[in-house]
mmCIF file of C-alpha atoms in Angstrom:
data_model
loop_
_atom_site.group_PDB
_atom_site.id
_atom_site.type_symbol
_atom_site.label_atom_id
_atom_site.label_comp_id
_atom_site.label_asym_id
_atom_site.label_seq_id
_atom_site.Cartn_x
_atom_site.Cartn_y
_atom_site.Cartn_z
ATOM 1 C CA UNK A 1 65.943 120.772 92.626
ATOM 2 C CA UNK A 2 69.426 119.617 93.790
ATOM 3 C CA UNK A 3 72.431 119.065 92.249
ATOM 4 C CA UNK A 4 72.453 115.525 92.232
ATOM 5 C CA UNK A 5 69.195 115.013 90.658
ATOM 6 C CA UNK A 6 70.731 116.945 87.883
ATOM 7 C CA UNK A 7 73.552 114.963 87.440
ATOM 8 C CA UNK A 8 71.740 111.604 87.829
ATOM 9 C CA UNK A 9 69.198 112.917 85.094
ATOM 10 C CA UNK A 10 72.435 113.698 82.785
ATOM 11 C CA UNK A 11 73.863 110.620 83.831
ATOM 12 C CA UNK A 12 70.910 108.466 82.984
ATOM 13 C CA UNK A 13 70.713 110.223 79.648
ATOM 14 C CA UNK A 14 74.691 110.138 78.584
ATOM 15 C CA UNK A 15 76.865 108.233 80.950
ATOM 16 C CA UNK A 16 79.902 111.018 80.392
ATOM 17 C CA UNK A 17 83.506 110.285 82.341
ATOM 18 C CA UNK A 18 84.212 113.192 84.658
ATOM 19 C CA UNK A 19 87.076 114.315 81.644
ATOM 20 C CA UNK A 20 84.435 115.126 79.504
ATOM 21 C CA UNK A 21 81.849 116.369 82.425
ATOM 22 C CA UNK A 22 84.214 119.207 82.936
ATOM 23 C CA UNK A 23 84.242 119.788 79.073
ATOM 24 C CA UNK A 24 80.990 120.063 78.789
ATOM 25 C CA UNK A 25 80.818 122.094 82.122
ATOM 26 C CA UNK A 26 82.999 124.735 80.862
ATOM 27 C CA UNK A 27 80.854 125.366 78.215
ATOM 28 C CA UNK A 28 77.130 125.426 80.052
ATOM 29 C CA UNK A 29 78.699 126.429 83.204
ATOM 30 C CA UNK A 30 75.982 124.427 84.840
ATOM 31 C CA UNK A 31 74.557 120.607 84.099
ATOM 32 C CA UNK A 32 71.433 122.325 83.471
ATOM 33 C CA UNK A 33 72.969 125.070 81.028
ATOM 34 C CA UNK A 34 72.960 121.806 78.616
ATOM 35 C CA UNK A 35 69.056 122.722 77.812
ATOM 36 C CA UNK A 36 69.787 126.245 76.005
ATOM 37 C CA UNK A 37 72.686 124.555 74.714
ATOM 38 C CA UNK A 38 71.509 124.640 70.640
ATOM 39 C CA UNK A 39 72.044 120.861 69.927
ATOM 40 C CA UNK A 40 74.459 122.389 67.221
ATOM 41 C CA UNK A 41 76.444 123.163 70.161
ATOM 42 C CA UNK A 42 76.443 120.195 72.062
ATOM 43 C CA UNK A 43 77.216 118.120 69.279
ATOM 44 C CA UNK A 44 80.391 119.560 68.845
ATOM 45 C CA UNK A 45 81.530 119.967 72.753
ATOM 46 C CA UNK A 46 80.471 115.620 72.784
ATOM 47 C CA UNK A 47 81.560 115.335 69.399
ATOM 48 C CA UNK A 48 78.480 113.314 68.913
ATOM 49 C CA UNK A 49 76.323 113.675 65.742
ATOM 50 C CA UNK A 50 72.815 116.757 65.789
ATOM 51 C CA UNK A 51 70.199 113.836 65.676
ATOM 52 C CA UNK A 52 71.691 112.098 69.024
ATOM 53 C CA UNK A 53 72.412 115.822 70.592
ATOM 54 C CA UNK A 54 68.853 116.270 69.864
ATOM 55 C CA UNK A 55 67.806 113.183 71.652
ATOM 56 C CA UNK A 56 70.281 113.929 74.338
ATOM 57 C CA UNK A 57 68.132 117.209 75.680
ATOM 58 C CA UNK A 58 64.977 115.800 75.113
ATOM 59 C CA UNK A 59 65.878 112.451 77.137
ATOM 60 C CA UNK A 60 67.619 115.003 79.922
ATOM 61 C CA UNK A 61 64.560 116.714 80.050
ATOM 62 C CA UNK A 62 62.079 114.008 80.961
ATOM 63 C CA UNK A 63 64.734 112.151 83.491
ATOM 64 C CA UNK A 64 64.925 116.130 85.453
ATOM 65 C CA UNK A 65 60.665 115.775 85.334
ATOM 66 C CA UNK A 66 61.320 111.912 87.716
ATOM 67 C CA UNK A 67 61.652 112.265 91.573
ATOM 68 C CA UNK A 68 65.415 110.082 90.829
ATOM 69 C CA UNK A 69 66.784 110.439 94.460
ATOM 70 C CA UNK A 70 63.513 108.692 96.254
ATOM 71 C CA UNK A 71 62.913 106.170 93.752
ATOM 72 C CA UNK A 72 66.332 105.025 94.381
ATOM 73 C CA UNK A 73 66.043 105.620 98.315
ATOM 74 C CA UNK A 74 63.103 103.359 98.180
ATOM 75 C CA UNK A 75 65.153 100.506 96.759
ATOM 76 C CA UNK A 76 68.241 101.296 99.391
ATOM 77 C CA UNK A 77 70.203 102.298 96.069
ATOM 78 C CA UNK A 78 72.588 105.282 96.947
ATOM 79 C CA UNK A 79 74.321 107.408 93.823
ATOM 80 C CA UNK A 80 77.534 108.861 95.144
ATOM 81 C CA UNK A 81 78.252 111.841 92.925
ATOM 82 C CA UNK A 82 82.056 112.510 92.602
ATOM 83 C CA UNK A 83 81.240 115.686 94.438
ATOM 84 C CA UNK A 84 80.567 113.758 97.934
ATOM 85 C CA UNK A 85 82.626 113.383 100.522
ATOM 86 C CA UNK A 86 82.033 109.336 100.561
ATOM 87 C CA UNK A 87 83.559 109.127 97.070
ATOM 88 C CA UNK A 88 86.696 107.066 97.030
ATOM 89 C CA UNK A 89 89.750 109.824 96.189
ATOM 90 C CA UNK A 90 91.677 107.196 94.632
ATOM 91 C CA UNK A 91 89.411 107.095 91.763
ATOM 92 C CA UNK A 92 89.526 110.865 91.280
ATOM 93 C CA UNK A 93 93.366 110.115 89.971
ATOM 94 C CA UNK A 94 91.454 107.494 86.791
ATOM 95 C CA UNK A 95 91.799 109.643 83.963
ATOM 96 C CA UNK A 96 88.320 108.327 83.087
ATOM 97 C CA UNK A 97 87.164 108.806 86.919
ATOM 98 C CA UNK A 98 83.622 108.281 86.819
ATOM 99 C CA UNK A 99 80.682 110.672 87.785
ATOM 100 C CA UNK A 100 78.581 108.958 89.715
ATOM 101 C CA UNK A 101 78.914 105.517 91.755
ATOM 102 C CA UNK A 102 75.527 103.720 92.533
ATOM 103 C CA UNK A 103 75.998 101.727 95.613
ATOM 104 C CA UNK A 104 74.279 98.853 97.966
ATOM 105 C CA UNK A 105 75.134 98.042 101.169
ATOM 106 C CA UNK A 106 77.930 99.580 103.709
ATOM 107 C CA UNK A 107 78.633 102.742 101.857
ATOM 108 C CA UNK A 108 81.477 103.034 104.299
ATOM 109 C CA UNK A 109 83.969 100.398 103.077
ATOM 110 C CA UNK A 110 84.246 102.643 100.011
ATOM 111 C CA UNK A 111 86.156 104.891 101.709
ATOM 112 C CA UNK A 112 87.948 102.350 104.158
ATOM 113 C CA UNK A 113 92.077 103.516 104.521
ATOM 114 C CA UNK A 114 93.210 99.877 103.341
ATOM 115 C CA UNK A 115 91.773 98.157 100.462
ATOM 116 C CA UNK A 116 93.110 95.104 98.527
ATOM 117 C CA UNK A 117 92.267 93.574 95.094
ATOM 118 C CA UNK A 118 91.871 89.849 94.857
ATOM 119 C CA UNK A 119 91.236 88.506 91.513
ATOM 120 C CA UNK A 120 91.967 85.782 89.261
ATOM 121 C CA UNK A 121 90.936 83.312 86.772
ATOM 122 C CA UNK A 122 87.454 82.711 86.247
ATOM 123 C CA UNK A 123 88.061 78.864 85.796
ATOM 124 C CA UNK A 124 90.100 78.958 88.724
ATOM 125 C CA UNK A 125 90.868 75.437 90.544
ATOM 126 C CA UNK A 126 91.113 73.948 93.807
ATOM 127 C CA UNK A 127 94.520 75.498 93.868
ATOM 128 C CA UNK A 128 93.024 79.526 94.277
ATOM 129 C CA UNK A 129 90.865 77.824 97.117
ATOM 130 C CA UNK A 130 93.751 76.763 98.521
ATOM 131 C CA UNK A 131 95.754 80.073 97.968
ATOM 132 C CA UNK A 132 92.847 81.957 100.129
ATOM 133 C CA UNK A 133 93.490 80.155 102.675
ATOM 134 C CA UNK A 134 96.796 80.726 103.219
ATOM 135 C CA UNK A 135 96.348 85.096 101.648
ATOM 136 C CA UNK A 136 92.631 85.796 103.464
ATOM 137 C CA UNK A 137 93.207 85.431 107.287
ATOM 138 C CA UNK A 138 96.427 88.096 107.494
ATOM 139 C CA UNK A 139 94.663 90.166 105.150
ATOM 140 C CA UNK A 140 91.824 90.844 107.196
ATOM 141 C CA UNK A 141 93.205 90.364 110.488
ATOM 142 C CA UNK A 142 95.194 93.528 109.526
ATOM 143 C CA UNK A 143 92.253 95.154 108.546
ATOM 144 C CA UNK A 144 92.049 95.459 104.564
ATOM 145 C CA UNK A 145 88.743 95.289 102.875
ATOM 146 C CA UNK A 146 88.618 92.759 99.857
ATOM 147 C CA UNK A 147 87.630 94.128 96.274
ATOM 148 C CA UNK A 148 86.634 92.188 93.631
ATOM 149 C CA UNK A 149 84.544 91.643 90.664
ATOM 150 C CA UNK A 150 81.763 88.972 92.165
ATOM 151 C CA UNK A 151 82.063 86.832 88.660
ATOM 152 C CA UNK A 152 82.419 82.964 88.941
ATOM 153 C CA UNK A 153 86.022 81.546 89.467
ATOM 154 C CA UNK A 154 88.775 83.536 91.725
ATOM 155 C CA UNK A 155 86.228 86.559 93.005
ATOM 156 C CA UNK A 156 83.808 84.528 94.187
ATOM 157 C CA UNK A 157 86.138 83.070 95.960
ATOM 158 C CA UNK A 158 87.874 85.994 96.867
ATOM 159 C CA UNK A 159 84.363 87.222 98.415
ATOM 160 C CA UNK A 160 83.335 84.522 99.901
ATOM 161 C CA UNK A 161 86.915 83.528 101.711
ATOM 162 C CA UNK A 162 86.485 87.190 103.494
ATOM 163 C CA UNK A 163 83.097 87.047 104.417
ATOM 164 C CA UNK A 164 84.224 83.579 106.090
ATOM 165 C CA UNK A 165 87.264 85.009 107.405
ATOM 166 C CA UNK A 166 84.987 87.875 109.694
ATOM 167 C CA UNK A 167 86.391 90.476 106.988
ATOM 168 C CA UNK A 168 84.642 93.027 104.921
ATOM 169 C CA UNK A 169 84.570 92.979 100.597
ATOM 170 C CA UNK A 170 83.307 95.457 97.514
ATOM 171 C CA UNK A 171 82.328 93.751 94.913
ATOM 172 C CA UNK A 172 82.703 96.417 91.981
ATOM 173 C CA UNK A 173 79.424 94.890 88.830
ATOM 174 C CA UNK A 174 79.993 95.477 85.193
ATOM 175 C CA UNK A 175 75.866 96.357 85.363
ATOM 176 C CA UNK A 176 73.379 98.274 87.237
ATOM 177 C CA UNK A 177 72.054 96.775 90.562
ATOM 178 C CA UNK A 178 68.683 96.295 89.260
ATOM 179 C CA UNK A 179 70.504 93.020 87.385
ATOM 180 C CA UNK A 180 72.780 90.233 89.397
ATOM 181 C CA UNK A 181 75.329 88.383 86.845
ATOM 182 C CA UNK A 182 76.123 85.680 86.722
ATOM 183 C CA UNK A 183 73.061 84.394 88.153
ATOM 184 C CA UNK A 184 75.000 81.304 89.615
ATOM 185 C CA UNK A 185 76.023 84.381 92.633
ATOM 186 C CA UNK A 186 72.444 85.121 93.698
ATOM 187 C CA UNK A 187 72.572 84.502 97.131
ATOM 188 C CA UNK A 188 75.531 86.136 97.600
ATOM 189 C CA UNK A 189 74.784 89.440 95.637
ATOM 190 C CA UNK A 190 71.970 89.639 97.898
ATOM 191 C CA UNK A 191 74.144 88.923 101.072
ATOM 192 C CA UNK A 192 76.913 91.593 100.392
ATOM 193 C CA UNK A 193 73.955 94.404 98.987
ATOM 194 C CA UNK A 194 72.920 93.936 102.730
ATOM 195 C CA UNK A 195 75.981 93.304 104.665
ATOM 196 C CA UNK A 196 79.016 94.319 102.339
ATOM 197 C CA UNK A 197 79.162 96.287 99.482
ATOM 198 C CA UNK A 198 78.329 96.576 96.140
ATOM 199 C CA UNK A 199 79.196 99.353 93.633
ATOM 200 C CA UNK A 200 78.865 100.138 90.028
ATOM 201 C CA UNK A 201 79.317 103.159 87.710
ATOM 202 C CA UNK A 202 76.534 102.358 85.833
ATOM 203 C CA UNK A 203 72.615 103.733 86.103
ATOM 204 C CA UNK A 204 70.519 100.817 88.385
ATOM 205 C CA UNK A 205 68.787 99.981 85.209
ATOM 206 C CA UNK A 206 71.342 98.936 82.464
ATOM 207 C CA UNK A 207 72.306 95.111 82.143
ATOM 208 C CA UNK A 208 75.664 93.556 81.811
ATOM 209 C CA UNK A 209 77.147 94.118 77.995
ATOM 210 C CA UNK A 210 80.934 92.822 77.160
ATOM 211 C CA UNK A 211 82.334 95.879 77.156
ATOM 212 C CA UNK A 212 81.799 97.297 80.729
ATOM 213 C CA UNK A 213 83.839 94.264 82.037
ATOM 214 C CA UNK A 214 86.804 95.776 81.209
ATOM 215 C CA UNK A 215 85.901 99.392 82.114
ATOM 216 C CA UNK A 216 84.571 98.070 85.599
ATOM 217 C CA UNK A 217 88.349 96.692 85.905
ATOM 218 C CA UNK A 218 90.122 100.449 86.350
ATOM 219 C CA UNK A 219 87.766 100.477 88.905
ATOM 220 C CA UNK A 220 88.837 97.354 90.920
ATOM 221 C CA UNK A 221 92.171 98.247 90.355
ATOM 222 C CA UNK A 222 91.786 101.894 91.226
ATOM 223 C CA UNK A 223 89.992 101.004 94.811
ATOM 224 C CA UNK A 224 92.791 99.689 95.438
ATOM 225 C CA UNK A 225 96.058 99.875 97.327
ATOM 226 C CA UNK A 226 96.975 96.451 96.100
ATOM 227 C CA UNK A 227 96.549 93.748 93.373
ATOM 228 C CA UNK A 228 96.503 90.141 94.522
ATOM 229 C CA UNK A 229 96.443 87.362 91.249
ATOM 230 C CA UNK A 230 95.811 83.785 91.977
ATOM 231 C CA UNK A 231 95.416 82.153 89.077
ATOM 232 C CA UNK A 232 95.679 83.609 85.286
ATOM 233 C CA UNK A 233 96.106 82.289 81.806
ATOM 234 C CA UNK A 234 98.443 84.011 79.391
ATOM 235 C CA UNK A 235 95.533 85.815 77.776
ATOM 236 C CA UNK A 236 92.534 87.195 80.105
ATOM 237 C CA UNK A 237 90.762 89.604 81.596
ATOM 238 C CA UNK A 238 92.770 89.189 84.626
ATOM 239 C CA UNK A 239 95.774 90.555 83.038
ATOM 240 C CA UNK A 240 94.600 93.438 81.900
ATOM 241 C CA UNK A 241 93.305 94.124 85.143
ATOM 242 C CA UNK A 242 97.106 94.118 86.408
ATOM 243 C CA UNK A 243 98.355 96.262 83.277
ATOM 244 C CA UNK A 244 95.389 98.348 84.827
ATOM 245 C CA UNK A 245 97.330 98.403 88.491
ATOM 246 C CA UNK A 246 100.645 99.142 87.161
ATOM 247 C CA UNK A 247 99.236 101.975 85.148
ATOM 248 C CA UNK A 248 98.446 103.259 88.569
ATOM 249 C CA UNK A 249 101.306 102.647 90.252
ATOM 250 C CA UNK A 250 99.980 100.230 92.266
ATOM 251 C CA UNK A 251 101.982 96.586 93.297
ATOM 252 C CA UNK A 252 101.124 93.637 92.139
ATOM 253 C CA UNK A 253 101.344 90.305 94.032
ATOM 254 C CA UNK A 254 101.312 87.237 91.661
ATOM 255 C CA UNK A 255 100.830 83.593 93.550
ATOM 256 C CA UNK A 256 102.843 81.524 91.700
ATOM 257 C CA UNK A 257 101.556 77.829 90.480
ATOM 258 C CA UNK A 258 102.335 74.502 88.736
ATOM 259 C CA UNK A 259 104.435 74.790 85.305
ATOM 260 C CA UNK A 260 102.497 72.265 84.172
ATOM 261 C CA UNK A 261 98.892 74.513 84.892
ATOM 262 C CA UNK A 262 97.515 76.664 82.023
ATOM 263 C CA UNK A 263 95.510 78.735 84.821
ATOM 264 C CA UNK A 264 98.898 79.447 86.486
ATOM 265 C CA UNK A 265 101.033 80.329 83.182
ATOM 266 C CA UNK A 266 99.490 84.073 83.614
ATOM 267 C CA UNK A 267 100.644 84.246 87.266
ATOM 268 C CA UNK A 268 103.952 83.005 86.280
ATOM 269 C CA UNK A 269 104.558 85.155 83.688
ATOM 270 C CA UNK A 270 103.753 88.061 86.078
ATOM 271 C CA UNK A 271 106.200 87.205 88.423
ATOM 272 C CA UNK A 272 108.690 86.783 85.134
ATOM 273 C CA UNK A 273 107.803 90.381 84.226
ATOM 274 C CA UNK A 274 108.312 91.654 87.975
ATOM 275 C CA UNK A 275 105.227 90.752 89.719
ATOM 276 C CA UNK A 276 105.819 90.351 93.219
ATOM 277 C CA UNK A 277 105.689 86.498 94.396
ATOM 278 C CA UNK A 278 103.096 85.969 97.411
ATOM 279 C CA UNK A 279 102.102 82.573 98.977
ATOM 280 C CA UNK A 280 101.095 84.180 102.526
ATOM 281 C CA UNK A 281 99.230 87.061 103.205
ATOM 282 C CA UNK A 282 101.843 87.666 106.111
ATOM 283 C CA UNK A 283 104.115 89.086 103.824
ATOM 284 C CA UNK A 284 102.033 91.532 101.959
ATOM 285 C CA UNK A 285 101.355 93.186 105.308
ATOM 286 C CA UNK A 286 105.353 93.112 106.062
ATOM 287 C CA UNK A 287 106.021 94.655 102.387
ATOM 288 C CA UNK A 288 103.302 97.487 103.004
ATOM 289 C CA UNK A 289 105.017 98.011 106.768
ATOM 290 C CA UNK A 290 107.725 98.451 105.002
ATOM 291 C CA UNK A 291 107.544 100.391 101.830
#
């Protein structure tokens, strides 16, 4: 029995961050130590309640009795523990790194040396087409590999403008990969899972909920050397995203747009708060030459 099959049997049972991993690891010393764990015990090192620590071992139990690894193999799905050496190190810094990365697709861009975030609004207008074209060909003419979220709007562009430009893109799901969301990006899920990249922290199985949007952001954002925004309103998704970046230390390039577009008063407001203004990708690559 290896390693990762116990780890993808806990993590199928009680997706933990690696924070609390190592808690629980320091008490049962191994993964595996969780089944002569009394569920008295574990309740208290997951400060979850008896009844769901009960239901915890038993679950962990029947997931260690499926062959995981070939199942998955079968379906070109490929868990990356955060033991493996084709784990992105940048997300080892999250303070809620996760465990385990499922992934479709060129594994390698995962651990390409430059990676850039392009995101923006998800009603984003002819003027984020129009942005691409001007950010996308310097970008991957020196070499960066696009991240992104593949939802409608700005990442779907952001995608697509890369795969069109000869470059390479991650497109980081708030889901497993047995689902595609939104359906509207299909064909192109089905493109990159062959030819680019997709990645998720969650088990191939679970469907998109509201709340691992948001989580999948630190992701995006921790990938990433960069932040590009093309488009934002004052209140989104997209924002938090950049509070994400900043968090991490990482810059954040704002295009800025019309004052008389709502889907541009975000982007402004970045550059307000110290965002840095970008209309060419030319000078992203100058500022990284040069920082």
């Amino acid at each position: 029995m290896t390693n990762l099959q116990h780890l993808l049997a806990l993590h199928h049972t009680y997706p933990l961050s690696l924070n609390k991993l190592h808690i629980l690891l320091h008490e049962a010393r191994t993964i595996n130590g969780l089944t002569w764990l009394s569920a008295s015990d574990l309740a208290q090192i997951l400060n979850i309640g008896k009844t769901k620590a009960i239901a915890l071992k038993k679950a962990y139990s029947t997931w260690m009795e499926k062959d995981i690894e070939n199942y998955y193999a079968s379906l070109d799905i490929e868990p990356i523990p955060y033991t493996s050496a084709d784990y992105p190190k940048e997300l080892l810094q999250l303070p809620d790194a996760p465990v385990m990365l499922y992934v479709k697709g060129n594994r390698k861009l995962l651990t390409a040396e430059k990676k850039i975030a392009c995101i923006g609004s998800r009603k984003a207008t002819q003027y984020s087409v129009e942005a691409f074209t001007q950010l996308m060909p310097p970008l991957i003419s020196a070499g960066y590999v696009i991240v992104s979220g593949l939802a409608k709007g700005a990442d779907t562009l952001a995608h697509r403008s890369a795969i069109h430009y000869g470059g390479h893109t991650i497109a980081v799901l708030g889901h497993g990969l047995h689902t595609i969301y939104p359906k509207a990006n299909e064909e192109l899920a089905l493109y990159m899972g062959q030819h680019q990249l997709l990645v998720t922290e969650y088990p191939p199985f679970m469907g998109p909920k509201k709340h691992y949007f948001p989580m999948r952001n630190r992701i995006i954002s921790g990938l990433s050397d960069a932040l590009v925004v093309t488009e934002a309103a004052m209140r989104s998704g997209t924002i938090i995203t950049t509070e994400l970046a900043l968090e991490q230390g990482k810059d954040v390039f704002a295009v800025p747009g019309p004052i008389t577009s709502a889907q541009s008063s975000g982007t402004n407001n970045l550059i307000k708060e110290g965002a840095i203004p970008i209309w060419n990708g030319y000078q992203i690559n100058y500022l990284s030459r040069n920082s």
